[in-house]
Coordinates of C-alpha atoms and ligand atoms in Angstrom, one line a residue:
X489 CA 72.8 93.6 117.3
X490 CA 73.9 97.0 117.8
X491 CA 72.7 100.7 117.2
X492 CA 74.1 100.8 113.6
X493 CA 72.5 98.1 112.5
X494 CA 69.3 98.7 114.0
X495 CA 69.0 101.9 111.8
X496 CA 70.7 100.8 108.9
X497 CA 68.0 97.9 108.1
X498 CA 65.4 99.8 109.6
X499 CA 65.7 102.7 107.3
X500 CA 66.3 100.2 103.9
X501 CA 69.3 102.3 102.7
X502 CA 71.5 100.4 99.8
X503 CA 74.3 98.0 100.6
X504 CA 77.3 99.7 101.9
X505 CA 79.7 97.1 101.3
X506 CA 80.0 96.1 97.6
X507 CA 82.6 93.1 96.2
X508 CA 83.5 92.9 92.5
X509 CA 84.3 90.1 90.4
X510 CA 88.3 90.5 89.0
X511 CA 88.0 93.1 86.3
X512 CA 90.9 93.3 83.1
X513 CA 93.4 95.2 86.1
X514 CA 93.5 98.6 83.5
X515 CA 89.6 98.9 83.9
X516 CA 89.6 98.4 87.6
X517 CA 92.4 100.9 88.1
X518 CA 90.0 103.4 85.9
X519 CA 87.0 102.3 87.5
X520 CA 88.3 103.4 91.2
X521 CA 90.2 106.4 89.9
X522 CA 87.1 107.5 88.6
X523 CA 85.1 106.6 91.6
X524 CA 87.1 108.8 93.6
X525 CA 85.9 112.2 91.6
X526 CA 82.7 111.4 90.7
X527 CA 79.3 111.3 92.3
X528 CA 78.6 108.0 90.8
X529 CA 78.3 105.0 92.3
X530 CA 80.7 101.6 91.3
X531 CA 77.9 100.1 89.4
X532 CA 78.0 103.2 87.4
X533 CA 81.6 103.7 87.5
X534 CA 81.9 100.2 86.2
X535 CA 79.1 101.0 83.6
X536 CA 81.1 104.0 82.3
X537 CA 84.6 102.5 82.0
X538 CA 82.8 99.5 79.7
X539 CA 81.8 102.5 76.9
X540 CA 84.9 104.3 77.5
X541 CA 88.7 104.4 77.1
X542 CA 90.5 103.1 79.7
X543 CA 94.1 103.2 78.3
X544 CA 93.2 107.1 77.2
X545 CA 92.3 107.6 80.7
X546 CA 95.7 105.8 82.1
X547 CA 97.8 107.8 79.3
X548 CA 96.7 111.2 80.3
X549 CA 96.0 110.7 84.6
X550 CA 99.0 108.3 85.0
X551 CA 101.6 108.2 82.3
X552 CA 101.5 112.4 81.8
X553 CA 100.2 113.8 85.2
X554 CA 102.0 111.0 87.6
X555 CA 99.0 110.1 89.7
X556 CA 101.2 106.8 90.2
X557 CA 99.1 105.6 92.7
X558 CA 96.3 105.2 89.8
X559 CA 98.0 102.3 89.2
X560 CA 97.9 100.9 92.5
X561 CA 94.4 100.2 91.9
X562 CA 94.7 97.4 89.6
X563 CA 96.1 94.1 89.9
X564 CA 98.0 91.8 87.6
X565 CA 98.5 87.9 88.1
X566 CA 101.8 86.7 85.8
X567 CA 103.6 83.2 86.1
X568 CA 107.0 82.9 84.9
X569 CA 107.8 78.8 83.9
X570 CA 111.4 77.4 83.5
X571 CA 113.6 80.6 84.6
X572 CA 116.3 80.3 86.7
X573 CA 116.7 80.5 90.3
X574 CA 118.7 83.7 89.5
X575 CA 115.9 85.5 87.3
X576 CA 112.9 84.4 89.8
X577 CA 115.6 85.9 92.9
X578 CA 115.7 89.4 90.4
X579 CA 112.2 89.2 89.7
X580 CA 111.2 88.5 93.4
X581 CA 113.1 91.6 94.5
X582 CA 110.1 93.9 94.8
X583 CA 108.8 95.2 98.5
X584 CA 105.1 95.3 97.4
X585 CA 105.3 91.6 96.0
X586 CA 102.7 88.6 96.4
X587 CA 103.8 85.4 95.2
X588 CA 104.8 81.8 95.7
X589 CA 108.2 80.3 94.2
X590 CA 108.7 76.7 93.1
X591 CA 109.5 75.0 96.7
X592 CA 113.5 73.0 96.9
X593 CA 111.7 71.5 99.9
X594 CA 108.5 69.9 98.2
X595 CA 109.7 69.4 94.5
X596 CA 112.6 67.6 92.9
X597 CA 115.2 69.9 91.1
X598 CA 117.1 67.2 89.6
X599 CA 114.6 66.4 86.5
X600 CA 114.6 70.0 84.8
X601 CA 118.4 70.2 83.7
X602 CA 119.7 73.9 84.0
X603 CA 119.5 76.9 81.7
X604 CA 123.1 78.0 80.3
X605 CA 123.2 81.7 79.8
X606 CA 123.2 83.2 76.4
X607 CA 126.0 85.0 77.3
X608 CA 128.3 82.3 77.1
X609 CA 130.5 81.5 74.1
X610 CA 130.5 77.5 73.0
X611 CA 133.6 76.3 75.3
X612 CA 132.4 78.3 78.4
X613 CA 128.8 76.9 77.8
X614 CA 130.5 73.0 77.8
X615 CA 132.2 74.1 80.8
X616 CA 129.4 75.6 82.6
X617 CA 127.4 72.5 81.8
X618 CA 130.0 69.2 82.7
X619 CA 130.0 71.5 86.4
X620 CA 126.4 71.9 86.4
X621 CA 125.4 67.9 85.6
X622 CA 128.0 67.4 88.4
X623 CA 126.3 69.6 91.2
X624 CA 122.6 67.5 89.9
X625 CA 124.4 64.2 90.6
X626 CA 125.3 65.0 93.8
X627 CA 121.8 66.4 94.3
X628 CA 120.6 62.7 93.9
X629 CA 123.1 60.9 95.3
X630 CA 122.9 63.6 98.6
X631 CA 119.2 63.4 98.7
X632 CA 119.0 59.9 98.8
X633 CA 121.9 59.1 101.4
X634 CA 120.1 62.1 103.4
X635 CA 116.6 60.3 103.7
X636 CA 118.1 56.8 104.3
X637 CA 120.0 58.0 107.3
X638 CA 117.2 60.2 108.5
X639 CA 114.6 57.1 107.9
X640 CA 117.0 55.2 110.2
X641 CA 117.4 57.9 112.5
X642 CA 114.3 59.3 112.8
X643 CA 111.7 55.7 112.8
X644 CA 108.3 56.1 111.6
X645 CA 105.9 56.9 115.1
X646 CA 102.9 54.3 115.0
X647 CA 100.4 57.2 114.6
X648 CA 102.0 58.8 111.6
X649 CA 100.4 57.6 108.2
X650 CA 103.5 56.2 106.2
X651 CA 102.6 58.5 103.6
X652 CA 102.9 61.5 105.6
X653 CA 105.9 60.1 107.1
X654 CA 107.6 59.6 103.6
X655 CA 106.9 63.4 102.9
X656 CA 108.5 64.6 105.5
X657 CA 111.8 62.4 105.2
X658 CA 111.8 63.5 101.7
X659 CA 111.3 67.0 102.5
X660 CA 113.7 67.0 105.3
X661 CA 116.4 65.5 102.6
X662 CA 115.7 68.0 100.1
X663 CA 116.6 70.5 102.9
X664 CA 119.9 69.0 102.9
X665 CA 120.5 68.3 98.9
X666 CA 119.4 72.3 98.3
X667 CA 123.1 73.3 98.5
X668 CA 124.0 71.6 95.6
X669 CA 121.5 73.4 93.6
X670 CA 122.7 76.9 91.6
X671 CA 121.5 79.6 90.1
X672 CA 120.9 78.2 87.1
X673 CA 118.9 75.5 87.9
X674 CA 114.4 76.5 86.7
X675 CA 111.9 77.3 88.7
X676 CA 108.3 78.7 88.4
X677 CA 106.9 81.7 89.8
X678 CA 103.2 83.2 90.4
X679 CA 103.1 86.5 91.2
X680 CA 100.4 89.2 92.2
X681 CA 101.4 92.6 91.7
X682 CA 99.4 96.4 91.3
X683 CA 100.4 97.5 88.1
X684 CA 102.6 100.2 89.7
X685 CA 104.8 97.5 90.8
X686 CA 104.3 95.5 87.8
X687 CA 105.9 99.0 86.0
X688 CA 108.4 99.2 88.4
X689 CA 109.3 95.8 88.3
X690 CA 109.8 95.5 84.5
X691 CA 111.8 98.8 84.0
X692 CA 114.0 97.5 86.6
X693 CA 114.7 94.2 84.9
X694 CA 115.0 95.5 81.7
X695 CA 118.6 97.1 82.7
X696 CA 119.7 94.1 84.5
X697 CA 123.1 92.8 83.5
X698 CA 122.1 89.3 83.1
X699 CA 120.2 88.9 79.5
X700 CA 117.6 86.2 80.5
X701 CA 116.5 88.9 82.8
X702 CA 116.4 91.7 80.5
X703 CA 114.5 89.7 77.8
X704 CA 111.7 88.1 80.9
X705 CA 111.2 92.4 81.1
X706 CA 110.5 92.6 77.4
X707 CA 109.0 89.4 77.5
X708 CA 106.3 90.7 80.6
X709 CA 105.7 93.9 78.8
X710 CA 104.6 92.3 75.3
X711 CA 102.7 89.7 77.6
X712 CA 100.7 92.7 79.2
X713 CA 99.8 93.3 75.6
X714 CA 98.3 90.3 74.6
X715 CA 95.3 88.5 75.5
X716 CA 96.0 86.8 78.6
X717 CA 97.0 82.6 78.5
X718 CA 95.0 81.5 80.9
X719 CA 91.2 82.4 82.0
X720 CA 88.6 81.5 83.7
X721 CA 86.0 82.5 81.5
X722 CA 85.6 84.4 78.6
X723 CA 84.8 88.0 80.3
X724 CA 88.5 88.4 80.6
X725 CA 90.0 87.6 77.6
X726 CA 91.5 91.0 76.5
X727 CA 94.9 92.5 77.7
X728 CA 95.7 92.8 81.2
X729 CA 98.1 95.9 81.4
X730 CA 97.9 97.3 77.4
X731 CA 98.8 100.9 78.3
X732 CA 101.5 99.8 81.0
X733 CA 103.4 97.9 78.0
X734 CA 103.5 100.8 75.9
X735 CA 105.2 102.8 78.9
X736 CA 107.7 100.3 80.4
X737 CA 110.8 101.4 79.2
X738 CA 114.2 100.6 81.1
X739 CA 115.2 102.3 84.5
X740 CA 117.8 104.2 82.7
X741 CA 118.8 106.0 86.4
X742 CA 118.9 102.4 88.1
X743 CA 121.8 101.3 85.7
X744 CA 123.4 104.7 85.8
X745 CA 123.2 105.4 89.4
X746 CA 124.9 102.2 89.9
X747 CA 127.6 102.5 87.3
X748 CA 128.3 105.9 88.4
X749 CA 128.5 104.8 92.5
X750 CA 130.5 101.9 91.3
X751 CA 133.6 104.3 89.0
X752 CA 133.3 106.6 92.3
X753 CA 134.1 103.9 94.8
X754 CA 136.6 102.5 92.7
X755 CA 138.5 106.2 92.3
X756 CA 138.1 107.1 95.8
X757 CA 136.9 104.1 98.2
X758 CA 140.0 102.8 100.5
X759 CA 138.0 100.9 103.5
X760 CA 140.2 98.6 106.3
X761 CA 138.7 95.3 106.7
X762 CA 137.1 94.9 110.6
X763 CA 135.9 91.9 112.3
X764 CA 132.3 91.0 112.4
X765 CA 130.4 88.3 113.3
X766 CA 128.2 86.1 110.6
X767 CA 125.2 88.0 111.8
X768 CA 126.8 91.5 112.6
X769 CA 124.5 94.3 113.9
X770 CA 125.3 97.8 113.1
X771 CA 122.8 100.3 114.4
X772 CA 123.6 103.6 112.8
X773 CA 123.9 107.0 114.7
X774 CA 124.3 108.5 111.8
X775 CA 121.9 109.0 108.2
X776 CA 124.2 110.6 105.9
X777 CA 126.5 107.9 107.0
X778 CA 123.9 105.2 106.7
X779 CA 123.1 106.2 103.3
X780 CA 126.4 107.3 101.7
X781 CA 127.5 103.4 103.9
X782 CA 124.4 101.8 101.9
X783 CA 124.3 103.1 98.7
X784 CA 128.7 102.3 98.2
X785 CA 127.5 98.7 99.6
X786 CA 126.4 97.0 96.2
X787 CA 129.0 98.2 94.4
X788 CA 132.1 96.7 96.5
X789 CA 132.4 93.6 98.9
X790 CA 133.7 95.6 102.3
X791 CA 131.2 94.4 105.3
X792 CA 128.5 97.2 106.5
X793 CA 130.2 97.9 109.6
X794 CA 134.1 98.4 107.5
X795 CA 132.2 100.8 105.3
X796 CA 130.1 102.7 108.2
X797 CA 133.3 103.4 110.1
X798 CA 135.4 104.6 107.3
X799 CA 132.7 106.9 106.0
X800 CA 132.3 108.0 109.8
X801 CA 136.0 109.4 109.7
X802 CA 135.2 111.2 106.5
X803 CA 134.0 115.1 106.2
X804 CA 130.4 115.6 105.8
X805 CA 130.9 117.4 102.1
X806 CA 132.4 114.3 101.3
X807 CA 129.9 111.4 102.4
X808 CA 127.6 114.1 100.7
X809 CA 129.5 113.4 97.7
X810 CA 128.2 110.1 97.1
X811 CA 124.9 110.8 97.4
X812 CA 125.6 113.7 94.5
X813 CA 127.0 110.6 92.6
X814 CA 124.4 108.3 93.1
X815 CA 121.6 111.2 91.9
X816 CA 123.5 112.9 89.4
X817 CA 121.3 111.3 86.2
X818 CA 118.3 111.5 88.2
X819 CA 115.6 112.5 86.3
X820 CA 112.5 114.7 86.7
X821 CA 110.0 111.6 87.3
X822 CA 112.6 109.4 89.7
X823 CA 112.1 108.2 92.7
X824 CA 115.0 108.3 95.5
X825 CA 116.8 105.2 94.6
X826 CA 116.4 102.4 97.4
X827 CA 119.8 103.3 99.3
X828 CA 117.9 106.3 100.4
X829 CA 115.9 104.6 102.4
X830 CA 118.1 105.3 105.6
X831 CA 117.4 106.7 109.3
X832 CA 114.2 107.4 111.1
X833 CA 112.7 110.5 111.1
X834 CA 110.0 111.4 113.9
X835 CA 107.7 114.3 112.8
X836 CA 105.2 115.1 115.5
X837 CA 102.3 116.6 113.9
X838 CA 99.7 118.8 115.6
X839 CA 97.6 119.5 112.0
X840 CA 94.3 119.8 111.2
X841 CA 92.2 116.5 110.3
X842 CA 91.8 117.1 106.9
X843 CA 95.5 117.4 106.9
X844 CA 96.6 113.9 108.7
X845 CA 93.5 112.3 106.2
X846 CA 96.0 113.1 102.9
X847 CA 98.9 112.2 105.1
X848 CA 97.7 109.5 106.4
X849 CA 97.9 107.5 102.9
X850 CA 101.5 108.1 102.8
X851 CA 102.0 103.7 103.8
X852 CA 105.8 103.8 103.7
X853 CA 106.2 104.8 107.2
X854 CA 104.2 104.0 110.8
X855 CA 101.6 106.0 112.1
X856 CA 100.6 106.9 115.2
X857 CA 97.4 109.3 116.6
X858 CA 96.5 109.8 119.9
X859 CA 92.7 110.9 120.5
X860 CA 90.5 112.9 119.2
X861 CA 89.8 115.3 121.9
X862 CA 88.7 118.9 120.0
X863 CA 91.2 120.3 122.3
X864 CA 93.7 121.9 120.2
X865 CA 91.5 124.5 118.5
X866 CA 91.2 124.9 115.0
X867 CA 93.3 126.1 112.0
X868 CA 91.5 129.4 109.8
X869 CA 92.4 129.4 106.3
X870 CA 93.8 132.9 104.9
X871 CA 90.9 132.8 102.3
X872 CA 88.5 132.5 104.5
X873 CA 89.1 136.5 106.0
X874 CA 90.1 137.0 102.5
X875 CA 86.5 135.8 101.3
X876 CA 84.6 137.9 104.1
X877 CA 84.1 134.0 106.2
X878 CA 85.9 134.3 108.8
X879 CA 82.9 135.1 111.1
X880 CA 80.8 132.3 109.7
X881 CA 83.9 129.8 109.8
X882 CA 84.8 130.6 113.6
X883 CA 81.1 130.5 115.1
X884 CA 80.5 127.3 113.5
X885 CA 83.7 125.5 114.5
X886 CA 83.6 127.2 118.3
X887 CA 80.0 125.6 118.7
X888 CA 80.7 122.2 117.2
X889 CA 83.7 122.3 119.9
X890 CA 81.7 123.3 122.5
X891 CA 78.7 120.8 121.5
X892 CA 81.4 117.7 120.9
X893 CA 82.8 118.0 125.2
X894 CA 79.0 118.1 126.3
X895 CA 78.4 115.0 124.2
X896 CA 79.5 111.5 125.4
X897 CA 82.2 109.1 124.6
X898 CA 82.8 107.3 122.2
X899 CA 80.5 109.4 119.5
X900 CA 81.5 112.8 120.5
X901 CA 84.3 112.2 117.9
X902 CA 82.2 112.3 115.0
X903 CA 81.6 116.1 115.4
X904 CA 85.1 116.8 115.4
X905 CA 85.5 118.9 112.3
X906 CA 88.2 118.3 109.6
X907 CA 89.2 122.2 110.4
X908 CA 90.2 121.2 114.3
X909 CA 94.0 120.1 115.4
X910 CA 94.8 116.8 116.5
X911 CA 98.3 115.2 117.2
X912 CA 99.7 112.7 115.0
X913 CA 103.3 111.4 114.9
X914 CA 104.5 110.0 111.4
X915 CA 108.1 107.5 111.6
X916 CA 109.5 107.3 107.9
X917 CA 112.7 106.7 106.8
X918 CA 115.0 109.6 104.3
X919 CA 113.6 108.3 100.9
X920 CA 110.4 108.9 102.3
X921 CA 110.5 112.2 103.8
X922 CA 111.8 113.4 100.1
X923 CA 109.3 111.7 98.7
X924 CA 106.2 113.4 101.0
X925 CA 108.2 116.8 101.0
X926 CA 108.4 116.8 97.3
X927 CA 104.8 115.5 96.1
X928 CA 103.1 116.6 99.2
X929 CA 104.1 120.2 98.6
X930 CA 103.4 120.7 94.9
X931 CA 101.2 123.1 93.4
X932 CA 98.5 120.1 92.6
X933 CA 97.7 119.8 96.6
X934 CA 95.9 121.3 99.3
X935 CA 97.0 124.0 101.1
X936 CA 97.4 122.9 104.6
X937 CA 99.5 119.8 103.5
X938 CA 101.4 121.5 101.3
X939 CA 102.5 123.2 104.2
X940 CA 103.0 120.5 106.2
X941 CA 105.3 119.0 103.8
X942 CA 107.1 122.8 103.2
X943 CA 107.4 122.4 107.4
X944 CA 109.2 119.2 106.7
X945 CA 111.8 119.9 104.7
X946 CA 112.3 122.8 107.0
X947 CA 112.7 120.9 110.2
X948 CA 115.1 118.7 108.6
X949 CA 117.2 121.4 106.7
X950 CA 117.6 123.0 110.3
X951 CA 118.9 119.7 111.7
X952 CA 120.9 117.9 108.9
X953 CA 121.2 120.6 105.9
X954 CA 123.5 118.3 104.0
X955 CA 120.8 115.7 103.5
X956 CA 117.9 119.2 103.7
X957 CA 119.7 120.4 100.4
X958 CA 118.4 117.0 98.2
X959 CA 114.7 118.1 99.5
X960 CA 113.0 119.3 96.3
X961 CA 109.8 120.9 98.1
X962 CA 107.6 123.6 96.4
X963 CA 107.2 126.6 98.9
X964 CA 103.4 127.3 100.0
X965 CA 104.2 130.5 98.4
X966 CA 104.4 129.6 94.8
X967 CA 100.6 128.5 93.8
X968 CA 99.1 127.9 90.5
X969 CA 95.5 127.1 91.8
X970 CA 94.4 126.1 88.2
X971 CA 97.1 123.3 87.4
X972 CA 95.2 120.2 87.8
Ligands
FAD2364 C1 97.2 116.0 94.1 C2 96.7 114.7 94.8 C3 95.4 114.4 94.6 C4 94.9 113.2 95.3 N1 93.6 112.9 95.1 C5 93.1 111.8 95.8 C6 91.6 111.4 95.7 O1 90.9 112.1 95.1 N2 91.2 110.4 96.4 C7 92.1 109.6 97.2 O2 91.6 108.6 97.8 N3 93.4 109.9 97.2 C8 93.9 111.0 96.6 N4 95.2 111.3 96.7 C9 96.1 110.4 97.5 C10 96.8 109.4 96.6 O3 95.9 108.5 95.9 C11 97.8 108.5 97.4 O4 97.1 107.6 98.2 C12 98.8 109.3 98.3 O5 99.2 110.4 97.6 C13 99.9 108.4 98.7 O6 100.7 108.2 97.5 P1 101.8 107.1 97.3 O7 101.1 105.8 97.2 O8 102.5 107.5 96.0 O9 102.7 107.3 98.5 P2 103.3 106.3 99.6 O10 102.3 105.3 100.2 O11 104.0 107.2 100.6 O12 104.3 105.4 98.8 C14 105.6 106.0 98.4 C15 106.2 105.0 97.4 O13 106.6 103.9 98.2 C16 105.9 102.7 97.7 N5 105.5 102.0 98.9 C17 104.4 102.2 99.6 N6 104.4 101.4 100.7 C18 105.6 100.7 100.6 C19 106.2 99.7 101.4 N7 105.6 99.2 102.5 N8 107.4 99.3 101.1 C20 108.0 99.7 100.0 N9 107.5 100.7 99.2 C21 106.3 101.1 99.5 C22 104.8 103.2 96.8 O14 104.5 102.3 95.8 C23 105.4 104.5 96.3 O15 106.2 104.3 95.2 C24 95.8 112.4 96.0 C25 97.1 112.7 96.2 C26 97.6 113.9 95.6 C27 99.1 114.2 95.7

């Protein structure tokens, strides 16, 4: 048993580790925002959030100030039964997703029939339907020709239950009969999302151009709304995500982004096809390049590589021109759309501890530290001469230093204050560096990553200034210490 423990039980001190039963996800979110800025423990944070307003709380903290990652802290189980492949695919296309899709390996597709888009008038809807019924047919026929010749081919081995045996033909045949299935064919979804995604998500399929997916947006929103379907026992009956549904409108910059890239590259895009393999691998040298390359991508059908090298032999104010194109309806609450999430940027960080621990949340890129030695000295805030502390601040920190190298390793760590340097190096792609130089550097945060986040968007200014221009960072020098 080690040292830890010893003192821990021998000195009868609470529980440190504490699990909680699924809360409604609105009054977990509030609960742990809470917990973060007050003394109180989770019992009593839980406590408080059952006499108070948790949808006041998410209107003012989340909605108005953007503490988005508010509603990271609460999650949100949906299924979706009997959409189509093609509306599952749209809602599946989230990064920070958890879920499980009907399997074309374990389950029969040929017993549900097909959805027919609203969209269609009667005559396409007959059409659509007569080629539909004829790609399920051959489904059946497929799948069954598939498992006889792979039962023949592939006898049962003496040790293999004929049960389990039977599963994995059929499975193996389903592999095959898959092609023939289409977009339009059901399927079910489960999904587990934080209610940030779970926004995200919904705003995004609410400008989708297929309706089926535009209505499951509405459809999720008013479902967030209402007592949930399914419980486990009563204690969760109310709403999931009340407040979200209020706020969920469509991701007007998504459509418009898109529609705007798309007239551009029809005006001014003129690429020469290039050969490339199935599986082509373009590594680019390149970020404005890479993202002026990515972002025309969706909106024409030229490979990577055709687009990469044309955009290559174009001027820089030019490539820059897409990206103007792609943000020009950007709005004050956007995020960089996807496209922007091009290149790898290395900073090497030699910041102060309480520094890298607000950086260190930033989870859209890799992190690295080396150790923490005490021997890079220690940063001294302005305010602290300013205040008359400077004397105070420096013997305190140059005797925890010199205490920490007499002590022994590991332990000696633990003295290390947050004021000292240590070297961190942070790997995130574009998207990311605008998205830590912008919120990073606001008038809200702390003055030594603010600063950080002002060197940022310096360093990369310096080295590409036509992707350092779309950097929105507030300068150190402008402060509003009272803004909240
Ligand atoms: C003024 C201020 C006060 C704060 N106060 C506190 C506090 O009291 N206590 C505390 O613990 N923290 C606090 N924080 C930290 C805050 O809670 C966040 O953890 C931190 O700011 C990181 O924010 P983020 O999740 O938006 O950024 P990131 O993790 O950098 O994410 C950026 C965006 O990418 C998305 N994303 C993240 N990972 C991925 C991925 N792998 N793939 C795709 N997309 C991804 C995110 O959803 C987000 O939209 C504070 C932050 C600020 C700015």
């Amino acid at each position: 048993m080690s040292r830890w423990r010893v003192n821990r039980y021998h000195s009868g001190l609470a529980k440190r580790v504490i699990t909680i039963a699924p809360l409604p996800p609105e009054k977990s979110a509030y609960a742990l925002a809470r917990y973060s800025r007050s003394a109180d423990s989770i019992r009593q944070s839980i406590e408080w959030v059952r006499t108070h307003n948790s949808q006041q709380f998410l209107e003012s903290f989340y909605f108005q100030y953007g503490h988005q990652s508010i509603a990271d802290l609460g999650h949100t189980v949906l299924c979706f039964e009997g959409i189509s492949e093609l509306a599952a695919s749209e809602i599946e296309d989230e990064v920070l997703w958890d879920g499980q899709a009907k399997s074309s390996r374990y389950q029969d597709f040929s017993k549900g029939g097909f959805i027919v888009p609203a969209e269609f008038n009667a005559v396409d809807a007959a059409s659509y339907q007569s080629a539909g019924n004829a790609l399920i047919v051959a489904y059946q026929e497929i799948h069954v020709l598939v498992d006889a010749h792979l039962r023949e081919k592939l006898p049962r081995p003496e040790s293999m239950k004929p049960e389990a045996y039977g599963r994995n033909i059929a499975a193996r045949a389903f592999d095959v009969a898959r092609y023939c299935l289409f977009w339009g064919v059901p399927t079910n979804v489960g999904q587990v999302t934080s209610i940030r995604t779970l926004e995200k998500q919904i705003k995004r399929l609410r400008v989708s151009e297929f309706g089926e997916v535009r209505e499951l947006g509405l459809e999720i929103a008013e479902a967030c709304a209402a007592p949930p379907e399914c419980t486990w026992d009563d204690l969760n009956a109310e709403p999931i995500a009340p407040t979200l549904a209020r706020h969920a409108e469509p991701d007007e910059f998504i459509q418009r982004s898109h529609a705007d890239v798309a007239a551009w590259a029809k005006q001014n895009l003129d690429v020469a096809p290039l050969d490339a393999p199935r599986v082509d691998l373009v590594k680019p040298d390149d970020v404005l390049t890479e993202i002026a390359a990515t972002l025309l991508y969706p909106v024409c059908s030229h490979s990577f590589r055709a687009l990469y090298e044309t955009l290559r032999g174009w001027s820089a104010a030019r490539r820059g021109e897409v990206l103007d194109v792609a943000l020009q309806s950007r709005g004050q609450r956007d995020d960089f759309l996807r496209g922007f999430r091009g290149g790898q940027y290395c900073f090497d960080m030699l910041i102060d501890i309480g520094a890298y621990r607000d950086m260190h949340r930033h989870r859209r890129c890799h992190q690295y530290r080396q150790a923490y030695t005490g021997q890079y000295g220690y940063e001294s805030p302005a305010l602290l001469a300013e205040a008359g502390a400077q004397g105070v601040y420096s013997a305190a920190m140059d005797a925890a230093l010199a205490a920490m190298q007499q002590l022994p390793e590991p332990g000696r760590q633990y003295l290390l204050p947050f004021g000292a340097r240590s070297r961190f190096l942070f790997k995130m792609d574009f998207a990311e560096v605008e998205y830590i130089a912008r919120v990073r550097s606001g008038v809200k945060g702390h003055f030594s990553y603010r600063d950080v986040a002002w060197q940022m968007k310096q360093r990369v200014d310096e080295m590409e200034p036509e992707l350092g221009r779309l950097l929105q960072a507030t300068p150190p020098w402008v402060e509003d210490p009272l803004k909240r």
